[in-house]
Short mmCIF file of C-alpha atoms in Angstrom, two decimals:
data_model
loop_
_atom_site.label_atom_id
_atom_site.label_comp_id
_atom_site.label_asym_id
_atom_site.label_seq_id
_atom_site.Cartn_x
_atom_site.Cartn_y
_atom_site.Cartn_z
CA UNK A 1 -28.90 40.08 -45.15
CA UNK A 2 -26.68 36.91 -44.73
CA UNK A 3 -24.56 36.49 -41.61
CA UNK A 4 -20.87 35.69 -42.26
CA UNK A 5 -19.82 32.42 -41.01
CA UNK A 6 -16.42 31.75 -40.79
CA UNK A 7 -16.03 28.30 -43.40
CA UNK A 8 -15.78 25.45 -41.25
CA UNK A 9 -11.97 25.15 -42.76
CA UNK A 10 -11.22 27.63 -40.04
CA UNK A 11 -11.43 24.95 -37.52
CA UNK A 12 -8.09 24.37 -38.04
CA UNK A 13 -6.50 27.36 -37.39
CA UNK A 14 -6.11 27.02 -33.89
CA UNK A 15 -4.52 23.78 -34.15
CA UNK A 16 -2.51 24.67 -36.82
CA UNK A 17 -1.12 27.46 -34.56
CA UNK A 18 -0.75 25.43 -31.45
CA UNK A 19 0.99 23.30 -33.82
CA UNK A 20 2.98 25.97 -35.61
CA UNK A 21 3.82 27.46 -32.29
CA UNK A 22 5.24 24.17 -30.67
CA UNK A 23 7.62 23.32 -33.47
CA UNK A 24 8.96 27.07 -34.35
CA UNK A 25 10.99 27.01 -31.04
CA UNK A 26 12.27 23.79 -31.02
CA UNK A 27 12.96 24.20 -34.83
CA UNK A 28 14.64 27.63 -33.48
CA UNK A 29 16.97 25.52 -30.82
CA UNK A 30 17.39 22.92 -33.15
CA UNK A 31 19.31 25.49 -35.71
CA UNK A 32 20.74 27.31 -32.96
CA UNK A 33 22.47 23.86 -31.47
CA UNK A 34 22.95 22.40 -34.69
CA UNK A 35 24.16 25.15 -36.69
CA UNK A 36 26.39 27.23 -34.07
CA UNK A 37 27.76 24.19 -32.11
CA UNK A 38 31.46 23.37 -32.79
CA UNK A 39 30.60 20.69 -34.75
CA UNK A 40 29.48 23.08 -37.40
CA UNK A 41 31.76 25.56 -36.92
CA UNK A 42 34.93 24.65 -36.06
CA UNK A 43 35.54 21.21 -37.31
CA UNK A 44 36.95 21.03 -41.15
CA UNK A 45 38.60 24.49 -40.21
CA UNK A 46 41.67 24.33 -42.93
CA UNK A 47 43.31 27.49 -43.36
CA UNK A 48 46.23 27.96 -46.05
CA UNK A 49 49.49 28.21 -44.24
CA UNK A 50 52.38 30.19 -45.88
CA UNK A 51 54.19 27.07 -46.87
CA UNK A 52 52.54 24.89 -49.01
CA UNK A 53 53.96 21.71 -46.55
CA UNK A 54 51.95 18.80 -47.40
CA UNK A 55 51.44 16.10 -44.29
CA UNK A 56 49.91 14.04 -46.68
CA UNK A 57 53.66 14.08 -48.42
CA UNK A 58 55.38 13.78 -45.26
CA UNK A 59 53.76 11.93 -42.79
CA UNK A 60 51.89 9.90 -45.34
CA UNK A 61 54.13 8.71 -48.22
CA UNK A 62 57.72 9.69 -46.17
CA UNK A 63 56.59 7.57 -42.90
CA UNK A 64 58.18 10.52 -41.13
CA UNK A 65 56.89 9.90 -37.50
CA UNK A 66 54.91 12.95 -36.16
CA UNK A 67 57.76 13.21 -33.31
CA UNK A 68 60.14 13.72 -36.04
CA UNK A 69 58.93 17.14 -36.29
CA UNK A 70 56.66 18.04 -33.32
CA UNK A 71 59.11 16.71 -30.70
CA UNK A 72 57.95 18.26 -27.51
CA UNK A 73 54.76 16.61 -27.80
CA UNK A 74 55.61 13.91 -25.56
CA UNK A 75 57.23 16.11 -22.40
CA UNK A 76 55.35 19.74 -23.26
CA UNK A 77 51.59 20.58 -22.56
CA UNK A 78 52.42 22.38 -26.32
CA UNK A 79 52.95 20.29 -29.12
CA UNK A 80 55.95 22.52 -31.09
CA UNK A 81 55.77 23.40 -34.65
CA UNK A 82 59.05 22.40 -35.75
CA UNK A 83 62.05 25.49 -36.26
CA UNK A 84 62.75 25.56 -39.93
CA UNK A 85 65.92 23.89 -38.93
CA UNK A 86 63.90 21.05 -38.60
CA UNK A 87 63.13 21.39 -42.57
CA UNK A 88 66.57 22.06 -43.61
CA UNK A 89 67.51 18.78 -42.08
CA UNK A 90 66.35 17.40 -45.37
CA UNK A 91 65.82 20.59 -47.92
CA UNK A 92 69.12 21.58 -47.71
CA UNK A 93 69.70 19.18 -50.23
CA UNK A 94 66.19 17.61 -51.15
CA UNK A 95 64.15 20.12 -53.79
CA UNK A 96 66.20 23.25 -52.60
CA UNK A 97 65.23 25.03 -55.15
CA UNK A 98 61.83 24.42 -55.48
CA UNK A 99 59.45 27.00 -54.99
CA UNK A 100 57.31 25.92 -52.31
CA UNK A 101 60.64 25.32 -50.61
CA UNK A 102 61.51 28.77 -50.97
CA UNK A 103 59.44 30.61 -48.02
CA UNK A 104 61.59 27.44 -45.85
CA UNK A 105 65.12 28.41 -47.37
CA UNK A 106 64.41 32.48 -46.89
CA UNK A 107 63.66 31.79 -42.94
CA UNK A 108 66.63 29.85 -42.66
CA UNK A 109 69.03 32.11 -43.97
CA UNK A 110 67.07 35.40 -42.58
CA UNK A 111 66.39 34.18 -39.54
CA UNK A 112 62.39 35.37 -39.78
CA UNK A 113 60.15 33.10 -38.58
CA UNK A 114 57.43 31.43 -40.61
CA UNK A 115 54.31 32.63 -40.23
CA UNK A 116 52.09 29.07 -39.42
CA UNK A 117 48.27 29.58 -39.04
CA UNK A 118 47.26 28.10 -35.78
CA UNK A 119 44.95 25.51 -36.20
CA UNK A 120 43.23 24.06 -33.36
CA UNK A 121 42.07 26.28 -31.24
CA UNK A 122 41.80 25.89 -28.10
CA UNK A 123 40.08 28.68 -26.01
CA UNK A 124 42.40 30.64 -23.61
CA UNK A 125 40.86 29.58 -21.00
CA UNK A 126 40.87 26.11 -21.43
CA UNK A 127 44.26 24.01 -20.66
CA UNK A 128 45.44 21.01 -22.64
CA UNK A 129 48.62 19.20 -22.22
CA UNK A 130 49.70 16.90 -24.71
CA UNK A 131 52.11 15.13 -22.69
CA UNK A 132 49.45 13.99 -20.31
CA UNK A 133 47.43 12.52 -23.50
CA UNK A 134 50.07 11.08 -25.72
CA UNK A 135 51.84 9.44 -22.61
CA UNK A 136 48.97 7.58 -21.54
CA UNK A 137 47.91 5.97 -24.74
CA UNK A 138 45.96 8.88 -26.37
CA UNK A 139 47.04 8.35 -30.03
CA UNK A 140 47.50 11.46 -32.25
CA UNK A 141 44.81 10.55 -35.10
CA UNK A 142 42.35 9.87 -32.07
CA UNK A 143 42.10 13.58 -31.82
CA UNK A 144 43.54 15.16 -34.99
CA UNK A 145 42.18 12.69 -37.34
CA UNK A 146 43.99 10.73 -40.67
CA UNK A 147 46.90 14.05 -40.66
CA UNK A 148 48.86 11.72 -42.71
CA UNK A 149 45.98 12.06 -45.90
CA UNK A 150 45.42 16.15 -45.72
CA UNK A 151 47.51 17.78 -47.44
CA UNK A 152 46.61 21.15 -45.77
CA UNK A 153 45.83 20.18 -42.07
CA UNK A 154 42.34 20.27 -41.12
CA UNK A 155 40.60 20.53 -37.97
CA UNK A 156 39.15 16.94 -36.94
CA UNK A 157 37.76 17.35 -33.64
CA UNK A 158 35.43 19.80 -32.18
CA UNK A 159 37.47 20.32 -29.16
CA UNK A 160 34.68 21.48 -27.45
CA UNK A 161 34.13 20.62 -23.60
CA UNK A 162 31.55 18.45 -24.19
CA UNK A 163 33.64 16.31 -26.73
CA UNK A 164 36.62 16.80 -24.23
CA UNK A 165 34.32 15.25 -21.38
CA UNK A 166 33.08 12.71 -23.40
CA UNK A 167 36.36 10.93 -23.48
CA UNK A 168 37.21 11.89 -20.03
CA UNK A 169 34.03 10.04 -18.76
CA UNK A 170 34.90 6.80 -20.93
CA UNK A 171 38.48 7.35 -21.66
CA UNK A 172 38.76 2.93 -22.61
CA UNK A 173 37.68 3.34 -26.29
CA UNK A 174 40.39 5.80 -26.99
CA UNK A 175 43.15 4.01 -25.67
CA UNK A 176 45.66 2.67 -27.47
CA UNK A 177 49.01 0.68 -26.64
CA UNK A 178 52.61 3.34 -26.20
CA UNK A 179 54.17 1.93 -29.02
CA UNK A 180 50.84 2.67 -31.71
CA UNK A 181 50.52 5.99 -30.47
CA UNK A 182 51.76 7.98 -34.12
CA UNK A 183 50.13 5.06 -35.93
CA UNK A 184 47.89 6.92 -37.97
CA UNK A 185 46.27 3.84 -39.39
CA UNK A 186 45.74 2.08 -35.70
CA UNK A 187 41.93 1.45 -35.32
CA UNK A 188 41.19 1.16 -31.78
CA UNK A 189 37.92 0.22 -32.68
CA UNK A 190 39.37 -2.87 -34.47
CA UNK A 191 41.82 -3.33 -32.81
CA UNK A 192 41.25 -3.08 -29.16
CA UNK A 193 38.37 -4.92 -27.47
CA UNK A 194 36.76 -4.27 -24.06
CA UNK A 195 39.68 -5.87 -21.58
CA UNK A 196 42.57 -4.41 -23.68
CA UNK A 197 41.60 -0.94 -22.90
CA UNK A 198 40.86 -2.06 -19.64
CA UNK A 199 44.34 -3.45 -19.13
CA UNK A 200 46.05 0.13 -20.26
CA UNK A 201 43.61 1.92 -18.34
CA UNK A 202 44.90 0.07 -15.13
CA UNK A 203 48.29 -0.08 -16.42
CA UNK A 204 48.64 3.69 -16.87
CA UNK A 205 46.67 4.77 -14.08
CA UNK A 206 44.05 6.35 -15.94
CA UNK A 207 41.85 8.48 -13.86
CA UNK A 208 40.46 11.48 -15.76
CA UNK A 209 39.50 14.48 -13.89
CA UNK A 210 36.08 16.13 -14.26
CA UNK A 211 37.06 18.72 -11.98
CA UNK A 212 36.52 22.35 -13.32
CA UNK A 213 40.31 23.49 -12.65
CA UNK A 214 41.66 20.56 -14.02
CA UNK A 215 41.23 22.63 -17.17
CA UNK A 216 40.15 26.18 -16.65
CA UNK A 217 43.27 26.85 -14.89
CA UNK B 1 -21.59 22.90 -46.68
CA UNK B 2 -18.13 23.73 -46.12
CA UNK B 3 -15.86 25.03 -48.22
CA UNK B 4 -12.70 22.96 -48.56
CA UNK B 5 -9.33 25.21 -47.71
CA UNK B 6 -8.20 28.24 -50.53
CA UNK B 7 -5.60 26.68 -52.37
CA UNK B 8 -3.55 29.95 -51.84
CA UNK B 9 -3.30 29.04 -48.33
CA UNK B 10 -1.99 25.63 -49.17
CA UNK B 11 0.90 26.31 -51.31
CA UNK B 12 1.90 29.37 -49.10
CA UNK B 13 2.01 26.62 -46.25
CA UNK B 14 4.08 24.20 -48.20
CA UNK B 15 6.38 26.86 -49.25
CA UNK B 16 6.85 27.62 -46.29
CA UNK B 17 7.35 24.01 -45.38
CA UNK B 18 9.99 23.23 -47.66
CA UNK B 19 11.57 26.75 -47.11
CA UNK B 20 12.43 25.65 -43.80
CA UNK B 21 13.96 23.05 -44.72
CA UNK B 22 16.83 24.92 -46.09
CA UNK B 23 18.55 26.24 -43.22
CA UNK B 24 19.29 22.09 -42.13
CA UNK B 25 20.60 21.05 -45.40
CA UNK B 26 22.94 24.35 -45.68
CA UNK B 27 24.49 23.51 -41.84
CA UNK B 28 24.31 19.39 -43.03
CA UNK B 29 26.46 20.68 -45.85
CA UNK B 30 29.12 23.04 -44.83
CA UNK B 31 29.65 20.09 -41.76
CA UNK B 32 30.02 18.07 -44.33
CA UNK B 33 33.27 21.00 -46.35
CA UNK B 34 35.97 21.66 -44.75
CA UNK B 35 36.74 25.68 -45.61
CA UNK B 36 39.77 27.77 -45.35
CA UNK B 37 37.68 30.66 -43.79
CA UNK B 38 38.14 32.11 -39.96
CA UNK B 39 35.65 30.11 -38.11
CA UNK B 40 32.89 32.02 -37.08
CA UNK B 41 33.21 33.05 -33.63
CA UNK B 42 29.62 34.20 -31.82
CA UNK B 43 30.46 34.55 -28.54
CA UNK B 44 33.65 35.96 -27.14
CA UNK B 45 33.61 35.51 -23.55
CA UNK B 46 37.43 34.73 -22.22
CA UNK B 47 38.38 33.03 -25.72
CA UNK B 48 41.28 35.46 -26.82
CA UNK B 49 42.85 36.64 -23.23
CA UNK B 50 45.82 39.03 -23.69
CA UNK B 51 48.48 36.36 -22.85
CA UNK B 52 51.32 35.25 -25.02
CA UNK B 53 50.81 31.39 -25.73
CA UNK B 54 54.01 29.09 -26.75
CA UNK B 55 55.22 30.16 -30.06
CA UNK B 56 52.82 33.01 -30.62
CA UNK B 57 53.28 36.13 -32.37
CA UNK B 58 54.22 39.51 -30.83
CA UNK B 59 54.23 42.49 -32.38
CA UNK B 60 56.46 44.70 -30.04
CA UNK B 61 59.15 42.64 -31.09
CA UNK B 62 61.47 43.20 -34.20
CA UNK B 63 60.90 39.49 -35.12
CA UNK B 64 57.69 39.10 -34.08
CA UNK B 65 57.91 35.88 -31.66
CA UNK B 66 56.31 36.31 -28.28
CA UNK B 67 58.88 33.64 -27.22
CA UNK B 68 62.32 35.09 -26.90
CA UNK B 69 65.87 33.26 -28.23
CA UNK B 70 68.23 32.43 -25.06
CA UNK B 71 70.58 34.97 -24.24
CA UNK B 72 73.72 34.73 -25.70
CA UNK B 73 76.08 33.17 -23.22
CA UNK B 74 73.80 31.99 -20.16
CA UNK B 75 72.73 28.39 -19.54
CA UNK B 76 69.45 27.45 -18.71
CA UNK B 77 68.76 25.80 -14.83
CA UNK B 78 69.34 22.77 -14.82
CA UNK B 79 71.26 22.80 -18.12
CA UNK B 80 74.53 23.12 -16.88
CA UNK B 81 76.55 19.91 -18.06
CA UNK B 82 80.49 20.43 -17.71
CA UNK B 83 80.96 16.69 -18.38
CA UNK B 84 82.23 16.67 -21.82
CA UNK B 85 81.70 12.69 -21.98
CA UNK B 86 78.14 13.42 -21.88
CA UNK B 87 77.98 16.12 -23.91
CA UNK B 88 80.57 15.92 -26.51
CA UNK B 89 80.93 12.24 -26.55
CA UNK B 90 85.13 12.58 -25.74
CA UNK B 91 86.91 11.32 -22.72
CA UNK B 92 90.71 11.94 -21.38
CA UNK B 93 92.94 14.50 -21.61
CA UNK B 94 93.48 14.78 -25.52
CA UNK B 95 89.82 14.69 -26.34
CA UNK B 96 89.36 10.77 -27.65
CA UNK B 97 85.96 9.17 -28.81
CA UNK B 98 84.26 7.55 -25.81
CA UNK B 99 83.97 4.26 -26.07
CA UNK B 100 81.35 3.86 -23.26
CA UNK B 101 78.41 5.25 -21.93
CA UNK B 102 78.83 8.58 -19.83
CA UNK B 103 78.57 8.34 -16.07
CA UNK B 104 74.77 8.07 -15.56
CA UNK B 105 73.48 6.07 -17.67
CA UNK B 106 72.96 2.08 -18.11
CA UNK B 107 72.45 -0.11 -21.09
CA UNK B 108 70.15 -2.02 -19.51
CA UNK B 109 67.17 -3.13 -21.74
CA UNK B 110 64.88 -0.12 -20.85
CA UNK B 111 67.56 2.22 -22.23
CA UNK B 112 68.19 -0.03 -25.29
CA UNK B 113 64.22 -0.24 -26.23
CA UNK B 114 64.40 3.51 -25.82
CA UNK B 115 67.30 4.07 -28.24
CA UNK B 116 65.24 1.74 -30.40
CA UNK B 117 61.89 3.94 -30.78
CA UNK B 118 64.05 7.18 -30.94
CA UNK B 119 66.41 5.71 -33.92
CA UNK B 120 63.10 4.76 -35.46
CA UNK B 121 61.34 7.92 -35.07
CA UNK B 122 64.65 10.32 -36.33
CA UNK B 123 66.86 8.36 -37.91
CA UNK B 124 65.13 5.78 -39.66
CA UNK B 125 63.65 7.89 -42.09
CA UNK B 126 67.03 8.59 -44.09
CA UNK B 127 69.12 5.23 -42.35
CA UNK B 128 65.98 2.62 -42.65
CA UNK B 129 64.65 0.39 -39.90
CA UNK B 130 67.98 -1.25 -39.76
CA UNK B 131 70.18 0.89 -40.11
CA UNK B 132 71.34 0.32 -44.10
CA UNK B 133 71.00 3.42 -45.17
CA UNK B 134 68.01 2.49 -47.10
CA UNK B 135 65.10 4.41 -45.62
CA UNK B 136 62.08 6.58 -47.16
CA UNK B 137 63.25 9.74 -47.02
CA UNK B 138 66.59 8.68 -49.19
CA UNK B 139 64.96 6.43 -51.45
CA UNK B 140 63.10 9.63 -52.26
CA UNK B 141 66.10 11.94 -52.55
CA UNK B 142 68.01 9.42 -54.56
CA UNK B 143 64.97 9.33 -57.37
CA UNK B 144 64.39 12.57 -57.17
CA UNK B 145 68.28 13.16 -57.68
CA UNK B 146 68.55 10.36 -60.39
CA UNK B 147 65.72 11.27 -62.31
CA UNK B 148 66.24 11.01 -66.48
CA UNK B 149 65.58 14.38 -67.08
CA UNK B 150 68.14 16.05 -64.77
CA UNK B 151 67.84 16.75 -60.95
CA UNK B 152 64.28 17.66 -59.77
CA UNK B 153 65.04 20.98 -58.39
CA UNK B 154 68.37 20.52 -58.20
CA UNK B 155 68.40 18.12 -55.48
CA UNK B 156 71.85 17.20 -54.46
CA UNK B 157 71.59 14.01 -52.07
CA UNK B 158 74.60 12.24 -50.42
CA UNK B 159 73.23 8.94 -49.80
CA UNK B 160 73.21 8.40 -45.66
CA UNK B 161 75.20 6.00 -45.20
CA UNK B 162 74.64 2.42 -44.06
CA UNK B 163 75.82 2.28 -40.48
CA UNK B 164 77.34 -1.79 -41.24
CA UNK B 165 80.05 -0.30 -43.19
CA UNK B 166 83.40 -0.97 -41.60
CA UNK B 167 84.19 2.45 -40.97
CA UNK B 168 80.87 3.11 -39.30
CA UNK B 169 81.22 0.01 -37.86
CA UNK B 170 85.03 0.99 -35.84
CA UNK B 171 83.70 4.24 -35.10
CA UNK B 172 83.60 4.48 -30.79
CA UNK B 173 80.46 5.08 -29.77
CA UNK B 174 81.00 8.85 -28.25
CA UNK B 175 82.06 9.27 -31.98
CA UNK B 176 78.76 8.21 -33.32
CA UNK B 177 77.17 10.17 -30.60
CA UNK B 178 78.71 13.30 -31.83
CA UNK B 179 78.18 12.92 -35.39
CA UNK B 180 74.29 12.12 -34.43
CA UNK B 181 74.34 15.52 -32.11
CA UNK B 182 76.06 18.00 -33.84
CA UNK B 183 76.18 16.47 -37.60
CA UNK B 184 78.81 15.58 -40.16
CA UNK B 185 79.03 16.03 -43.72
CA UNK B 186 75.77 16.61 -45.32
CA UNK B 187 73.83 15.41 -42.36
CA UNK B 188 72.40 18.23 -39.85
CA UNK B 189 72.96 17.54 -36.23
CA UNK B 190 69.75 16.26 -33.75
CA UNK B 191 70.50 18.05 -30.40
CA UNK B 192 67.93 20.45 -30.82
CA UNK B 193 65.47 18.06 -31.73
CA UNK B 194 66.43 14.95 -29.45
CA UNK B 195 67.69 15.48 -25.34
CA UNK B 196 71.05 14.29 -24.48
CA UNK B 197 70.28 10.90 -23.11
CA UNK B 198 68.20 9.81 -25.37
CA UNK B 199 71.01 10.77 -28.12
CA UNK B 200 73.22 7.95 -26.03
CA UNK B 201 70.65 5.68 -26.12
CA UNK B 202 70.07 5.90 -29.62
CA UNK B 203 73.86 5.56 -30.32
CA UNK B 204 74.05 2.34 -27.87
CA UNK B 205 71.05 1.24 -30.23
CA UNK B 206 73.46 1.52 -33.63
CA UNK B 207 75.88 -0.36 -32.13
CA UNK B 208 73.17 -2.97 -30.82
CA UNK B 209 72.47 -2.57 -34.68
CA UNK B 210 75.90 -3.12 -35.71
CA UNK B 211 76.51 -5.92 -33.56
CA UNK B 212 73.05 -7.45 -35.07
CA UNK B 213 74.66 -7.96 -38.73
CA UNK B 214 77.86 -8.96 -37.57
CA UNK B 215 77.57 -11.60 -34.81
CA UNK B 216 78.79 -15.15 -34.81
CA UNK B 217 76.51 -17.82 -33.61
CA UNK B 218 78.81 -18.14 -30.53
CA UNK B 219 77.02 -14.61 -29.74
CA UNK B 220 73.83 -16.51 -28.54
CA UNK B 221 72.86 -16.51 -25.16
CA UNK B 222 72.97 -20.64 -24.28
CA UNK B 223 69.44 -19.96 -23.13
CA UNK B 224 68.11 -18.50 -26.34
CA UNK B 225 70.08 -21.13 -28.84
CA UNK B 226 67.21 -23.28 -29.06
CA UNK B 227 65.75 -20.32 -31.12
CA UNK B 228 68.35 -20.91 -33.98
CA UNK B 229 67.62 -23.07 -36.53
CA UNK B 230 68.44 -27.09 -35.73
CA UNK B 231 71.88 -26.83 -38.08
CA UNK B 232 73.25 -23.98 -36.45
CA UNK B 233 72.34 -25.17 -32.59
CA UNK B 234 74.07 -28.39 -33.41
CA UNK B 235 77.18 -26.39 -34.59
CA UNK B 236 77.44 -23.89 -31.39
CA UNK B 237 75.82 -26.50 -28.73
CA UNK B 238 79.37 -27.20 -27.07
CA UNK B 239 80.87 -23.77 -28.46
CA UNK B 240 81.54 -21.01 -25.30
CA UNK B 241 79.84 -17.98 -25.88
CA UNK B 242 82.61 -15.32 -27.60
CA UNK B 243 84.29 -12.55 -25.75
CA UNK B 244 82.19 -9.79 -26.22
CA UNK B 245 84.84 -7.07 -25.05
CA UNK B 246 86.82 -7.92 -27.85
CA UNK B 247 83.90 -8.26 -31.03
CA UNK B 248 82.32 -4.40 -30.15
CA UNK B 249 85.40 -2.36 -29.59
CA UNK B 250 85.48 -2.48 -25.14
CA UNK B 251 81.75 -1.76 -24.39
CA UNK B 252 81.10 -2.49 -20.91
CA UNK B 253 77.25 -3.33 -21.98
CA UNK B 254 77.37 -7.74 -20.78
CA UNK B 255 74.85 -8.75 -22.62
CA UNK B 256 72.07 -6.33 -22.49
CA UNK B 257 70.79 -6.48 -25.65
CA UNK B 258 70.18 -10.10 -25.93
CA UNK B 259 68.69 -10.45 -22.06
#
């Protein structure tokens, strides 16, 4: 009777599962830290608000600076949506009876608030203040991205702690001169170079905190 | 002699190969979308505390905001201004324009580059840069007004007006103030959108703008006339400068703008 021998193929089995069974967990961390960081998930977050208000419109073709509208940004840690009396400055008389005016002209004269979907996110137990940011030379598309080409506002930055940190820890590529700070099409990377952002980092003072309560307050 | 590997084993393994390679090119491409969905949240932790952030939404409510109006009739700390100069823009006992700045506050050139960036943040959109009443936001209303086939949506635009006009131009500045804060004719006022001082600053601003498109060479500092083109410096080289209490209406500002 012949003895079985296993074909000398099967050499490579153990190999093969050494093998297998080195790449399956980093494969397994690399979809788990690709796929679920905020990268993935939060970024490109673009909800439909309940008026169909177009920034692209607005802050794009208009030139409207962002202040125009989100005023408090520059003395609040919360950068306001406007009050539809911020609107009606303009739609009183500009489209008022369009339809994607209308949901603007029924909170005015109701008095109901409109019903904005909140965007960036920010975990509760994280603190942000704008004012800190946008009065130091933080520009707004640094962090929200081109606002003034989306017609429905998308969310540009991960706004995750490590991407928080990663400015805070080399704050001079990000910095940009007061006066540029709503210009959407400013490219620090053009237009700044090494001793510029040096200059506004002295000049403002800039000394980030890495210290835990500076933001988990 | 050995037998080479089953074929079935080989295209199991390079099925499962490419298989795997699916779950990297579906996360490459929904980094790569944007999407209207909820993001998907996998772990909760402290992310949603029960605290009411600015400008959230509360049910218990009847109009839903978490942030509540001001009581009618009480004044915020720290709010309390019973100087009607400063926050009306009228002086003396019958209520007359101002026609300087309220106590408090300086033209110097800080305040003036201030008034600047706020006139070109709020007003220039509707005024222009320079104040002619030619800027993006009317240009817009005024074709979309004057379009050939009728009104688009009935838009009904009175065109903002061009701050050089004479009229504008005699206007105190307490009276521009108060048209800027609390609004006139078709225009909505800014003092919920703009703080007090910066509303004077922005009104010393239209009169720096004013003053701007109606100065006489005379208006040159000496220092600054070598600036001016060779035919004019010849002309005002042994003229005085010009009283400048009696060009802008009795502004007490000497000279700030051009310093």
């Amino acid at each position: 009777m012949s003895r079985f021998l296993f074909p000398k193929w099967s050499n490579l089995l153990l190999p093969t599962l050494l093998l297998v069974g080195a790449i399956m967990p980093l494969y397994a961390v690399f979809f788990v830290a690709y796929g679920f960081s905020p990268k993935t998930l939060e970024v490109g977050y673009q909800p439909q608000q309940p008026v169909k208000f177009s920034h692209a419109m607005h802050a794009g073709q208009l030139g409207l600076d962002c202040r125009y509208c989100h005023n408090t940004v520059e003395r609040s840690a919360y950068a306001a949506i406007p009050p539809t009396q911020t609107c009606m400055n303009c739609h009183t008389q500009i489209r008022k009876d369009s339809p994607l005016v209308a949901p603007v002209k029924e909170s005015y004269e109701t008095g109901k608030p409109i019903r904005w979907t909140k965007v960036h996110k920010l975990g509760d137990y994280a603190y942000f203040n704008h004012s800190a940011h946008v009065n130091r030379g933080v520009g707004c598309a640094t962090c929200h991205g081109r606002i003034d080409r989306m017609d429905v506002v998308a969310q540009f930055s991960p706004l995750s702690m490590g991407w928080c940190l990663n400015c805070h820890r080399d704050p001079g590529p990000n910095l940009r001169p007061l006066n540029q700070i709503t210009d959407m099409a400013f490219d620090p990377s053009v237009e700044m170079n090494a001793e510029r952002q040096a200059s506004l980092k002295d000049q403002f003072a800039i000394q980030p905190s890495e210290h835990c309560s500076t933001c988990h307050r | 002699m050995s037998s080479p590997i089953p074929r079935a084993l080989l295209y199991v393994g390079g099925t499962v190969a490419c298989l795997l390679l699916i779950p990297p090119a579906a996360i490459a491409y929904i980094r790569s979308q944007s999407s209207p969905g909820r993001p998907v949240h996998l772990i909760w932790d402290m992310d949603n505390q029960a605290k009411y952030k600015a400008q959230e939404e509360n049910p218990l409510f009847a109009d839903g905001r978490a942030a509540r109006p001001i009581v009618a009739g009480t004044v915020a700390m720290g709010e309390a201004n019973l100087d009607t100069h400063f926050t009306e823009g009228v002086t003396g006992p019958s209520a007359e324009w101002a026609t300087t700045l309220p106590a408090g506050l300086v033209a110097d050139e800080t305040f003036m580059r201030r008034g600047q960036e706020r006139f070109n943040i709020y007003c220039s959109p509707c005024h222009g840069f320079a104040g002619f009443g030619d800027g993006m936001v009317n240009r817009r209303a005024m074709t979309l007004m004057n379009n050939s086939s009728g009104s688009v949506d009935n838009t009904s635009w009175t065109q903002a007006k061009n701050l050089h006009e004479d009229q504008i131009r005699a206007q105190p500045i307490g009276q521009i103030y108060h048209s800027l804060s609390y609004g006139i004719r078709t225009m909505a006022g800014y003092s919920a959108q703009i703080p007090t001082e910066d509303r004077w600053a922005i009104a010393s601003y239209v009169k720096a703008l004013q003053r701007s498109q109606n100065a006489a060479p005379q208006d040159i500092p000496p220092d600054r006339r070598t600036q001016v083109g060779s035919e004019e410096a010849a002309t005002v080289a042994s003229a005085a400068p010009s009283d400048q209490a009696n060009r802008d209406g009795g502004h007490d500002r000497q000279g700030a703008v051009n310093q």
